[in-house]
Coordinates of C-alpha atoms in Angstrom, one line a residue:
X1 CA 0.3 -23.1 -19.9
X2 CA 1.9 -22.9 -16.6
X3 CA 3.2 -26.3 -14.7
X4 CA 4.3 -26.2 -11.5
X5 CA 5.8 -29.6 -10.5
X6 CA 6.8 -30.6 -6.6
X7 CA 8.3 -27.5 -6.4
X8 CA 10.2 -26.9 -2.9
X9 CA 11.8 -23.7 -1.7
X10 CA 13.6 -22.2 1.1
X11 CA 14.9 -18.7 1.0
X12 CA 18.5 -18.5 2.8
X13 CA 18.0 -17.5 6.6
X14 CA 14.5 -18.1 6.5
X15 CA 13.7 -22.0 7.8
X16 CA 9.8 -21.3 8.0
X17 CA 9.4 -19.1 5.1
X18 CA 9.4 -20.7 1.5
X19 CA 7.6 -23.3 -0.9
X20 CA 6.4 -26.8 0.5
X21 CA 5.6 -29.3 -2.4
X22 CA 3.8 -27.4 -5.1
X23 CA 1.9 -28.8 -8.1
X24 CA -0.3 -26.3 -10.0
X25 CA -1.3 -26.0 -13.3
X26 CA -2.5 -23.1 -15.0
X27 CA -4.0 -23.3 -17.9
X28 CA -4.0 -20.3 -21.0
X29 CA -6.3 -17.7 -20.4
X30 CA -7.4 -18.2 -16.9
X31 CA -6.8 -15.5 -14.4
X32 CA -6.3 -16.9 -10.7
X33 CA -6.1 -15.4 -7.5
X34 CA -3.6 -16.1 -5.0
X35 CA -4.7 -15.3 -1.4
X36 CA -3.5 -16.4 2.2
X37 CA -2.0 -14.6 5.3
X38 CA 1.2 -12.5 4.7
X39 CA 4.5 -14.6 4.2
X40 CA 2.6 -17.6 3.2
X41 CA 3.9 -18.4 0.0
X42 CA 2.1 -15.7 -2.5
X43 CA 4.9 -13.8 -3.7
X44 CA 7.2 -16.7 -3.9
X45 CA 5.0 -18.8 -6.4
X46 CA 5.1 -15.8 -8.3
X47 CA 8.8 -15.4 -8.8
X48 CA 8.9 -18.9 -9.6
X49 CA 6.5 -18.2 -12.5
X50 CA 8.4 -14.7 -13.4
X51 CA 11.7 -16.7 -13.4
X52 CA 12.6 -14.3 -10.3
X53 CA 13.7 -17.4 -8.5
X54 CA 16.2 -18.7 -9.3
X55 CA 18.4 -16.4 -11.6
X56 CA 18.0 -13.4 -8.7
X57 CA 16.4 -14.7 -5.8
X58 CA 18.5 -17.7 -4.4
X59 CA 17.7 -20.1 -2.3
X60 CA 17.3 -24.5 -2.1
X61 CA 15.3 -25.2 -5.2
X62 CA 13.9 -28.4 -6.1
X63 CA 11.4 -29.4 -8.5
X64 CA 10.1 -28.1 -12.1
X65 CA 8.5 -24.9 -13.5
X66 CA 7.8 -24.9 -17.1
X67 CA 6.1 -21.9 -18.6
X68 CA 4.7 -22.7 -22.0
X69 CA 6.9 -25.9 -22.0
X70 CA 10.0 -24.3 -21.3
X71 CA 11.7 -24.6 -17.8
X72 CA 12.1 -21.2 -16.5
X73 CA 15.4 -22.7 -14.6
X74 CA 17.4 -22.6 -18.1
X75 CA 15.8 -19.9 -19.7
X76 CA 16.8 -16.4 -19.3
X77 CA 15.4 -13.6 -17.7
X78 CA 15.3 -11.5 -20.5
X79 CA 14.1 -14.1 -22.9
X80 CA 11.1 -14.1 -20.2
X81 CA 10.1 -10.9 -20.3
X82 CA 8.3 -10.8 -23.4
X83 CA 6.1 -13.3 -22.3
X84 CA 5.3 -12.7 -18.6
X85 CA 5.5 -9.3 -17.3
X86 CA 5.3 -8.2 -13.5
X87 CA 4.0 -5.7 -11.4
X88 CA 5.9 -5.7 -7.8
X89 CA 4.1 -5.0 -4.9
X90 CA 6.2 -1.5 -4.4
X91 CA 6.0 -0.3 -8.1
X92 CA 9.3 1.9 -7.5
X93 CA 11.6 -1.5 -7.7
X94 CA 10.5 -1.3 -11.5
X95 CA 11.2 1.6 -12.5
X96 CA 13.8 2.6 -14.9
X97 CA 12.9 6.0 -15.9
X98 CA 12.6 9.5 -14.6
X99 CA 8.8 10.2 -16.0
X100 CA 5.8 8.4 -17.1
X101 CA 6.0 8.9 -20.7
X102 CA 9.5 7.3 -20.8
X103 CA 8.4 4.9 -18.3
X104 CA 5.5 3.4 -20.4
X105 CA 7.8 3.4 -23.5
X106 CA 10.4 1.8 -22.3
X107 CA 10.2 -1.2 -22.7
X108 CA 9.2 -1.4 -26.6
X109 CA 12.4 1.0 -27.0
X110 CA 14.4 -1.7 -25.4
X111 CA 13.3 -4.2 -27.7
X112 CA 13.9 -2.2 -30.8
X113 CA 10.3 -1.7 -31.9
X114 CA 9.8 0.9 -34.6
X115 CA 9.0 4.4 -33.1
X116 CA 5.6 3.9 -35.1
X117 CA 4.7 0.6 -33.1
X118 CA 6.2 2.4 -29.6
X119 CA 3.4 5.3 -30.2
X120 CA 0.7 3.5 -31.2
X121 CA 1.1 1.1 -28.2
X122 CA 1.7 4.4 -25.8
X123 CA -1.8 6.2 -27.3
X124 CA -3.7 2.4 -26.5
X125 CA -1.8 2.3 -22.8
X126 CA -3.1 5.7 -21.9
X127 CA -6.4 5.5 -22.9
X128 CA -7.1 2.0 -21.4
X129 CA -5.6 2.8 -18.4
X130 CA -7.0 6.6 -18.4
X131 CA -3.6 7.9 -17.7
X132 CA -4.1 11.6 -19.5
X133 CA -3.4 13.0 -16.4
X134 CA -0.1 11.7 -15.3
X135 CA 1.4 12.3 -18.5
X136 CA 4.8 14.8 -18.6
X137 CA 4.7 13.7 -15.1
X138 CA 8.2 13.3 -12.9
X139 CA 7.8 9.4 -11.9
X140 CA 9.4 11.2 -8.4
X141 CA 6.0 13.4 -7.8
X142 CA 3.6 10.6 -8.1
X143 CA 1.4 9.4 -5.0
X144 CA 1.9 5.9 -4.3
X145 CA -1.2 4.7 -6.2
X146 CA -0.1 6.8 -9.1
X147 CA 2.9 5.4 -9.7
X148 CA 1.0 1.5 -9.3
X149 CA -0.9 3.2 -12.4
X150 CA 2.4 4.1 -14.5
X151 CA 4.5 0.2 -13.6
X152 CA 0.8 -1.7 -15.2
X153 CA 0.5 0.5 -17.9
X154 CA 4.8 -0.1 -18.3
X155 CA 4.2 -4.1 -18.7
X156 CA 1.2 -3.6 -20.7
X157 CA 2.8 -2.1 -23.2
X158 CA 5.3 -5.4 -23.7
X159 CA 1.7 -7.2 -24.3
X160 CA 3.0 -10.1 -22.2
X161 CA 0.4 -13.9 -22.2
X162 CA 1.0 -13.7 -18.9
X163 CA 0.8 -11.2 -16.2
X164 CA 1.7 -11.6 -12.4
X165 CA 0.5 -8.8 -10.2
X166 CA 1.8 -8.6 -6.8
X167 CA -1.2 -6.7 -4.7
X168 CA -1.9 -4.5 -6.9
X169 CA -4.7 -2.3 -5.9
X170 CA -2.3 -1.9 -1.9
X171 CA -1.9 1.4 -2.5
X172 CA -5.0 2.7 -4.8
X173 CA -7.8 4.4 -4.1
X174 CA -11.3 3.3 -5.3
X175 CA -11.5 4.9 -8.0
X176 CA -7.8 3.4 -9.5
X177 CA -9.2 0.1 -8.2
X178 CA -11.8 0.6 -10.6
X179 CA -9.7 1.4 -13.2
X180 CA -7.5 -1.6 -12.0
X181 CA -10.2 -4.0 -12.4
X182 CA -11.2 -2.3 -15.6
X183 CA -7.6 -3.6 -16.5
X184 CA -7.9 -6.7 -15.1
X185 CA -11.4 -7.0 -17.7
X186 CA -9.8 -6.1 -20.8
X187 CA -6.2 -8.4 -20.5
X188 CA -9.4 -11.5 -19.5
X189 CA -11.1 -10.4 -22.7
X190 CA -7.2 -10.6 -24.9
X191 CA -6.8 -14.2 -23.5
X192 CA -4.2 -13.7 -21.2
X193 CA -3.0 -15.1 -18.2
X194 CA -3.3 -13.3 -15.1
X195 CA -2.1 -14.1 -11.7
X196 CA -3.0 -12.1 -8.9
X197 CA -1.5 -11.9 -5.4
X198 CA -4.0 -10.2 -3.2
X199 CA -5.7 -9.4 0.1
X200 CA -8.0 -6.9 -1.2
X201 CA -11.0 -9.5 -2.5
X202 CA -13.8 -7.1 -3.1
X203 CA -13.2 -6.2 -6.7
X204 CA -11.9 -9.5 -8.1
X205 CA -14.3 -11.7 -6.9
X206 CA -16.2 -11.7 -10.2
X207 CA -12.9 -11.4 -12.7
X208 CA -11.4 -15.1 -11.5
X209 CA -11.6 -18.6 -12.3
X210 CA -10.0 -19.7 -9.4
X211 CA -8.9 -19.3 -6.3
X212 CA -5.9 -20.5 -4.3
X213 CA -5.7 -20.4 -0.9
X214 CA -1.8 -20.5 0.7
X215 CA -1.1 -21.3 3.8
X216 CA 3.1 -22.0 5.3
X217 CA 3.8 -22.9 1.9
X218 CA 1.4 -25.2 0.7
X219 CA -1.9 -24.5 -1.4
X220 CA -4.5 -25.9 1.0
X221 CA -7.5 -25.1 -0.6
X222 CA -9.0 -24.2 -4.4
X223 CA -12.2 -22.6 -5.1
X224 CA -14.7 -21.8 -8.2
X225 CA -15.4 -18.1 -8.8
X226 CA -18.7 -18.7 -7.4
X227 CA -17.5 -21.0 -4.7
X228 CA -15.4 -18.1 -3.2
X229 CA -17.7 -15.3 -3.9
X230 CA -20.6 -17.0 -1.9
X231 CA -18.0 -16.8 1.2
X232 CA -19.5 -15.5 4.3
X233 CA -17.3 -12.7 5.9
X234 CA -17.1 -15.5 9.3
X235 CA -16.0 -18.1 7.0
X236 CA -13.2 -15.9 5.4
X237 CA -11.9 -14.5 8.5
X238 CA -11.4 -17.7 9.7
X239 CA -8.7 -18.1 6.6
X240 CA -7.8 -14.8 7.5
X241 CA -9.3 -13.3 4.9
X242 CA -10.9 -9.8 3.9
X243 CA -14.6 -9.7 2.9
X244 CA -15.7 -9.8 -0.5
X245 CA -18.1 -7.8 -0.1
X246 CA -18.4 -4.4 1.6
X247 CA -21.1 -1.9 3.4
X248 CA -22.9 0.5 1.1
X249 CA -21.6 3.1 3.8
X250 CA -18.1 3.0 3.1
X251 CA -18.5 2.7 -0.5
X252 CA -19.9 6.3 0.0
X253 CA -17.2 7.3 2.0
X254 CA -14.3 6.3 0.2
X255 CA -15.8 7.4 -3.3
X256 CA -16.7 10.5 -2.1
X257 CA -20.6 10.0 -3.0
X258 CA -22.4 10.2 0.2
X259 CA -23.4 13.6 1.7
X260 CA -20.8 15.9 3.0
X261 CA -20.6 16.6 6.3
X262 CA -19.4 19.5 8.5
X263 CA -15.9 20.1 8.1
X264 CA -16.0 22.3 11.4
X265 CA -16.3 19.6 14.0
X266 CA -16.2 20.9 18.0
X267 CA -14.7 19.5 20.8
X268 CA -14.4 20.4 24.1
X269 CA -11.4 22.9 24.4
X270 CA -9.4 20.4 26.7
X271 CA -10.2 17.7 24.1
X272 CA -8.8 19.0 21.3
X273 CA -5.7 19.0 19.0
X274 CA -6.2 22.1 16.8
X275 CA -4.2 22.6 13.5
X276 CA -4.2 25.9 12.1
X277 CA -3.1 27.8 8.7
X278 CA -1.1 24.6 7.7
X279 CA 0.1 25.9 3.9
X280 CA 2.4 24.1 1.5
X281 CA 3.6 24.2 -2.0
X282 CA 6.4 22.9 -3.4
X283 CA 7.5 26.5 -4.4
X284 CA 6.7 28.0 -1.3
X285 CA 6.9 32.7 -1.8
X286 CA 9.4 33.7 0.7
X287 CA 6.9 35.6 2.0
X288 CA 3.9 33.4 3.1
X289 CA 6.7 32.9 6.2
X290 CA 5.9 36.4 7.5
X291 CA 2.2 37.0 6.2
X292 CA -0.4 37.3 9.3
X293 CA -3.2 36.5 7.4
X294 CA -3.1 34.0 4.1
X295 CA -5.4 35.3 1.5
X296 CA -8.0 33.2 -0.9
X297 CA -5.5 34.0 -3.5
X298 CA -2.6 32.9 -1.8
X299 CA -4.1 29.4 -1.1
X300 CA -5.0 29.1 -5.1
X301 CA -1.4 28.6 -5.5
X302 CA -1.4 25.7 -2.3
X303 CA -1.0 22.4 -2.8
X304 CA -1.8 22.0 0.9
X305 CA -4.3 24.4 2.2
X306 CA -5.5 23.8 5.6
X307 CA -7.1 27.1 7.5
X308 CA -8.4 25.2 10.6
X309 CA -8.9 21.6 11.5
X310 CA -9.8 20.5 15.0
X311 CA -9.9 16.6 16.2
X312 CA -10.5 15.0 19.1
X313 CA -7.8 14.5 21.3
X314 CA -6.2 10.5 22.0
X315 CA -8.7 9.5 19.2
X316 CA -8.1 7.6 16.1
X317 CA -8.5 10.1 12.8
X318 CA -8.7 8.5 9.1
X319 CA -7.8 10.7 6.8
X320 CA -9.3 9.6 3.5
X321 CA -9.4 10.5 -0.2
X322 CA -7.8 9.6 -3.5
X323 CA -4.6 8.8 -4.8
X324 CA -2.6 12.5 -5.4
X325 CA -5.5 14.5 -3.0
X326 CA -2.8 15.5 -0.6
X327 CA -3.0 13.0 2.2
X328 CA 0.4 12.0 2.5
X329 CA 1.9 15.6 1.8
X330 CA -0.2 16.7 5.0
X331 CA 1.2 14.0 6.7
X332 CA 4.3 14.9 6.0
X333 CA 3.7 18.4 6.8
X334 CA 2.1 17.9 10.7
X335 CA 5.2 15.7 11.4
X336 CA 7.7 18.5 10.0
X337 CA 9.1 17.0 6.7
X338 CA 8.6 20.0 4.5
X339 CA 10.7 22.2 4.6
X340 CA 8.2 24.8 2.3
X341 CA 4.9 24.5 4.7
X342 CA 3.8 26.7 7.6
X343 CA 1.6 26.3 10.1
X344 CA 0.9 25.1 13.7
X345 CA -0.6 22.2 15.9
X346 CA -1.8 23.2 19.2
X347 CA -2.3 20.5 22.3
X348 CA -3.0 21.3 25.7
X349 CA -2.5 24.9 25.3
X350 CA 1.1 24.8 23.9
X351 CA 1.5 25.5 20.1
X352 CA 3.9 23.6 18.1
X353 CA 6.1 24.5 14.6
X354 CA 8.7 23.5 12.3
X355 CA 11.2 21.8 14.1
X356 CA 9.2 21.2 17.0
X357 CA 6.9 19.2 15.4
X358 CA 9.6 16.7 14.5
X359 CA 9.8 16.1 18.5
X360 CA 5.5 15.5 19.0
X361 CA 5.6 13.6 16.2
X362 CA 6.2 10.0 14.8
X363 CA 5.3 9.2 10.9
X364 CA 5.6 5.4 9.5
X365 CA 5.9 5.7 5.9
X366 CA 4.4 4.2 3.0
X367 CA 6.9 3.1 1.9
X368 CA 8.4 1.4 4.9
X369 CA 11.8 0.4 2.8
X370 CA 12.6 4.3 3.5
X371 CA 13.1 4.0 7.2
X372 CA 14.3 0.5 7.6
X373 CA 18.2 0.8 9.1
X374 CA 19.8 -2.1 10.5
X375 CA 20.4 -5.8 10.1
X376 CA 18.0 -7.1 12.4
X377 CA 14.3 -6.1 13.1
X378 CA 15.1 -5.9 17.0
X379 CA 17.6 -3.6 16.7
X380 CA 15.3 -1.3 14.4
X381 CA 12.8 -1.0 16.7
X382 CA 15.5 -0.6 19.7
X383 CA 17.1 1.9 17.5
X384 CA 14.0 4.3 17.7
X385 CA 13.4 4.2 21.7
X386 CA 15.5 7.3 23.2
X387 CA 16.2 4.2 26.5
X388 CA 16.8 1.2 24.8
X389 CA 14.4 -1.3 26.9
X390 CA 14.7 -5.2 25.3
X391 CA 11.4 -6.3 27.6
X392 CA 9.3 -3.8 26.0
X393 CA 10.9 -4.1 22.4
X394 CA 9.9 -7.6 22.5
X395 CA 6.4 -7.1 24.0
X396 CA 5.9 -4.5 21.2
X397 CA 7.0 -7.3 19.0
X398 CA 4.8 -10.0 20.2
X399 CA 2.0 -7.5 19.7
X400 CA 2.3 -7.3 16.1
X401 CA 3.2 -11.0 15.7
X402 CA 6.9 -10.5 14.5
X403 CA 8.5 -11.5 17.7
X404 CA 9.9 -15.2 15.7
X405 CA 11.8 -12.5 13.2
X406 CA 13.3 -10.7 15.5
X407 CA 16.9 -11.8 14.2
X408 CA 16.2 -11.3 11.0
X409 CA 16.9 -8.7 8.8
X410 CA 13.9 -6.3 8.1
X411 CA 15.0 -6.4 3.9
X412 CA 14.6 -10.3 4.6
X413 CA 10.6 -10.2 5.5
X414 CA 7.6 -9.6 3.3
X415 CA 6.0 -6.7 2.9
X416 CA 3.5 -6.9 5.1
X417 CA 5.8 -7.8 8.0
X418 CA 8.2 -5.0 6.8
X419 CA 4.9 -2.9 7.3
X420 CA 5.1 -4.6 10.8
X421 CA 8.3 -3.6 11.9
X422 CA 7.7 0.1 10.9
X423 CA 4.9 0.3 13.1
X424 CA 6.9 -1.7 15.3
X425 CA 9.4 1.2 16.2
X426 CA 6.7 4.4 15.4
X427 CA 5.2 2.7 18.9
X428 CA 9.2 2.3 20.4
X429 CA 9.7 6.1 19.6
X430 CA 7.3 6.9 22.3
X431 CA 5.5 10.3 20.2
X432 CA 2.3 11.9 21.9
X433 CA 1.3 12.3 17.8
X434 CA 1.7 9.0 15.5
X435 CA 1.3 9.0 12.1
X436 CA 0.8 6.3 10.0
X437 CA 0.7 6.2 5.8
X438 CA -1.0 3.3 4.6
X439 CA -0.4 1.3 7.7
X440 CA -2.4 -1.7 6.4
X441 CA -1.3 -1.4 3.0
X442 CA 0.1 -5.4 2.3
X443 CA -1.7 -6.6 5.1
X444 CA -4.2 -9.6 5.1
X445 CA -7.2 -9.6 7.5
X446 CA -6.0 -10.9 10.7
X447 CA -2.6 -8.7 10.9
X448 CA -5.4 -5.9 9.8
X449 CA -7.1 -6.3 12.7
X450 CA -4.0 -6.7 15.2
X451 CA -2.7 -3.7 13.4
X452 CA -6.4 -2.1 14.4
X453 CA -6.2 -2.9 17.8
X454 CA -2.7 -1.8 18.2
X455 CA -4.1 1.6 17.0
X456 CA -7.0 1.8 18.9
X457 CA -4.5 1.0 22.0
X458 CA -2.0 3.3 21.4
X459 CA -5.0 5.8 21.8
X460 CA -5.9 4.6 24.8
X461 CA -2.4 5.2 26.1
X462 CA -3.1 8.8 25.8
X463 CA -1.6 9.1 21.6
X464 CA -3.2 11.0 19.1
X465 CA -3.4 9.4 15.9
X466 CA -3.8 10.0 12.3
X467 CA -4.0 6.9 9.5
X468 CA -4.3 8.2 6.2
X469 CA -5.3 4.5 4.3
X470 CA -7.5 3.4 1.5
X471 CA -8.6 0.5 3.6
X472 CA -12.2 0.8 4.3
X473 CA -12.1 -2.1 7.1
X474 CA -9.4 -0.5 9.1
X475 CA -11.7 3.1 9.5
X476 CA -14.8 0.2 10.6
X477 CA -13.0 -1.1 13.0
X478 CA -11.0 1.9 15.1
X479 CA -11.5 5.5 13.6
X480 CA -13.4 7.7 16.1
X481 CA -13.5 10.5 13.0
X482 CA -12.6 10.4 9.3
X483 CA -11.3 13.7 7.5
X484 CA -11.9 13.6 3.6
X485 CA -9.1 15.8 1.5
X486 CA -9.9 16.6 -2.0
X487 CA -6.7 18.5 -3.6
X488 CA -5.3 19.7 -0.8
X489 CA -8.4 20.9 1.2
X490 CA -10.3 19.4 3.5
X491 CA -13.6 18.5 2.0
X492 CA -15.4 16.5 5.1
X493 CA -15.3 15.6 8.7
X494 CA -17.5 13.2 10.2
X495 CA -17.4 11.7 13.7
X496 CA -18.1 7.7 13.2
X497 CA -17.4 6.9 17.1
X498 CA -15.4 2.9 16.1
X499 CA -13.8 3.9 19.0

């Protein structure tokens, strides 16, 4: 059992952000669902329960947490571990190892379990979390989702009572979400305790027993499973939550399972951004650099293998698919990352390549921790404007509702505002092309729908964009066109016309 006892919290430099006068019990076996706008109090009631607070994260602490009837405040960390494990909201924080296998064994190594026991818990992992494919895998290669996979399947195999999972499905795709909830299932059949920090409602409305809703710091309201699940989307929004249940159209979309559509969409020549013979591998033949034409057998050896894809110019492209299909590596490639990819973007008759595409274009990462440089989120978004301007830096600010933390340090916020401040300076920067990973990825409704507007703004100011996401309400509410990629090819284009 977990007691929470007029617990108050305040994280040092944050006056608004924190705990305000929490009582919560939560009883064996239950799994529970946190849910509330970003920065409200989710993550912190976790680390309370994880012991996170107070032996790392400091702060002004009073009340009691007692997790089965000790009080986490005199226990120690690693006497905790065995009996609630974590997954963080950015998997990589986790990690101790260099590949999966090591990864899921590593904790049973470190407490001295027979190598017996540390197999026979490895061949359960895999097969309940259907990670064949990700095995003798660098833990470096993995897509986002991917590695989200590898840090469950790593606390798993502790077989915690309790697990906490801080937005876990952020950076999946539907089918891992599947899986995720599949997960989610099996640890409800054991008995355990799960906690889940989320903004993705959808597929956990029918795995909970409860449901807390967080706002500044306070739980404000509790609901049944059926309570919560008979939620209309108006009524959710106005907590500023996402709907629990989606269209059958995106379902389609997202899985893959509707009809494909023609991958040769035309525009009108003035309207269109053009990207041509984009090729990448991460052993890249010296001489695909100076080949005229690419044969069928040289893209069999692609990773990335892009003849010709056109988009509308100033419109809002989704690029969609699952974890691992090559969404972020094309990203990566149209903004000039990779150094072992060829190929060229063309806009309004000039053609651009290499180098030069690090000029047209801006990418936010997805993981935002990457890019974030100074000590204070105005000067990272000043930082990326070629003119420093402080009116427009905090107008671009206000915007995306991070204007009260512009003093603070960016490793300070959540992760959904740290999402914030990325986006914050890929608009500073000023790029005709802007590219965001996962912009959403963290975010609950509302700051979904400012981020949507933002975008949908941006190309109205004459930017073209391109959003690879998992997040089937952010393509409903501003893609002009999605673009399915299946291993590296584009499998789909449709024009949906959101804009």
């Amino acid at each position: 059992m977990i007691e929470i006892s007029n617990v108050n919290f305040r994280y040092p430099g944050l006056e608004q952000a924190g705990l305000n006068d929490i009582s919560l019990t939560i009883k064996d076996g239950e799994t529970i669902l946190l849910c509330g706008a970003s920065g409200c109090g989710k993550t912190t009631i976790t680390r309370l329960i994880n012991g996170l607070i107070p032996h790392y994260y400091k702060g002004e602490l009073s009340g009691k947490v007692k997790v089965n009837g000790k009080d986490v405040s005199t226990v120690e960390l690693y006497d905790l571990a065995g009996v609630v494990g974590s997954v963080f909201q950015n998997p990589r924080s986790q990690f101790f190892s260099v590949d999966t296998d090591g990864e899921i064994v590593f904790g049973p190594e470190n407490i001295g379990l027979p190598k017996d026991e540390i197999l026979s818990r490895k061949a359960k992992i895999v097969n309940d979390f259907r990670l064949e494919s990700l095995l003798g895998r660098s833990l470096f290669e993995l897509s986002g989702g991917e590695k989200q996979k590898i840090a469950c399947a790593s606390v798993a195999a502790l077989l915690p009572e309790i697990i906490i999972l801080d937005e876990p499905s952020s950076n999946l795709d539907w089918e891992s979400i599947r899986d995720l909830r599949e997960c989610i299932k099996l640890w409800k059949s054991q008995g355990k305790t799960v906690i889940i920090s989320e903004h993705r409602l959808w597929y956990i409305k029918d795995l909970i027993d409860r449901a807390l809703y967080i706002k500044e710091g306070r739980i404000l309201n509790e609901w049944t499973a059926e309570q919560f699940s008979s939620m209309s989307e108006k009524e959710l929004a106005s907590y500023e939550l996402r709907p629990v249940n989606l269209e059958e159209k995106l379902i389609n979309q997202f899985s893959g399972s509707g009809r494909a559509f023609d991958a040769k969409v035309q525009f009108a020549p003035e309207d269109t951004v053009t990207i041509k013979d984009f090729y990448f591998t991460y052993n890249m033949p010296k001489y695909f650099f100076f080949k005229k034409k690419i044969t069928p057998e040289d893209e069999a050896i692609c990773e990335l293998a892009i003849p010709e894809l056109k988009v509308k110019k100033n419109s809002v492209v989704g690029i969609i698919g699952n974890n691992g299909a090559g969404k972020s590596t094309f990203l990566r490639c149209l903004c000039g990352l990779e150094k072992n990819a060829i190929g060229s973007l063309s806009v309004d008759g000039k053609e651009y390549s290499g180098k030069r595409l690090m000029k047209l274009c801006y990418m936010v990462m997805q993981d935002v921790n990457h890019q974030l440089f100074t000590d204070s989120v105005r000067a990272e978004v000043l930082l990326s404007m070629e003119d420093e301007d402080n009116d427009k830096c905090d107008e671009i600010l206000r915007n995306l509702d991070i204007y009260q933390y512009a003093d603070k340090h960016p490793m300070a916020l959540s992760g959904g505002q740290k999402q914030r401040v990325a986006i914050a300076s890929a608009v500073a920067a000023g790029a005709e092309i802007l590219l965001f990973d996962e912009p959403t990825s963290g975010l609950d409704y509302g700051h979904m729908k400012e981020v949507s507007e933002l975008i949908k703004s941006l190309s109205g100011q004459g930017h073209t964009i391109f959003v690879s996401t998992h997040d089937p309400e952010l393509i409903s509410h501003c893609c002009d066109m999605t673009v399915r990629i299946d291993a590296g090819r584009v499998s789909f284009t449709e024009v949906t016309g959101n804009g």
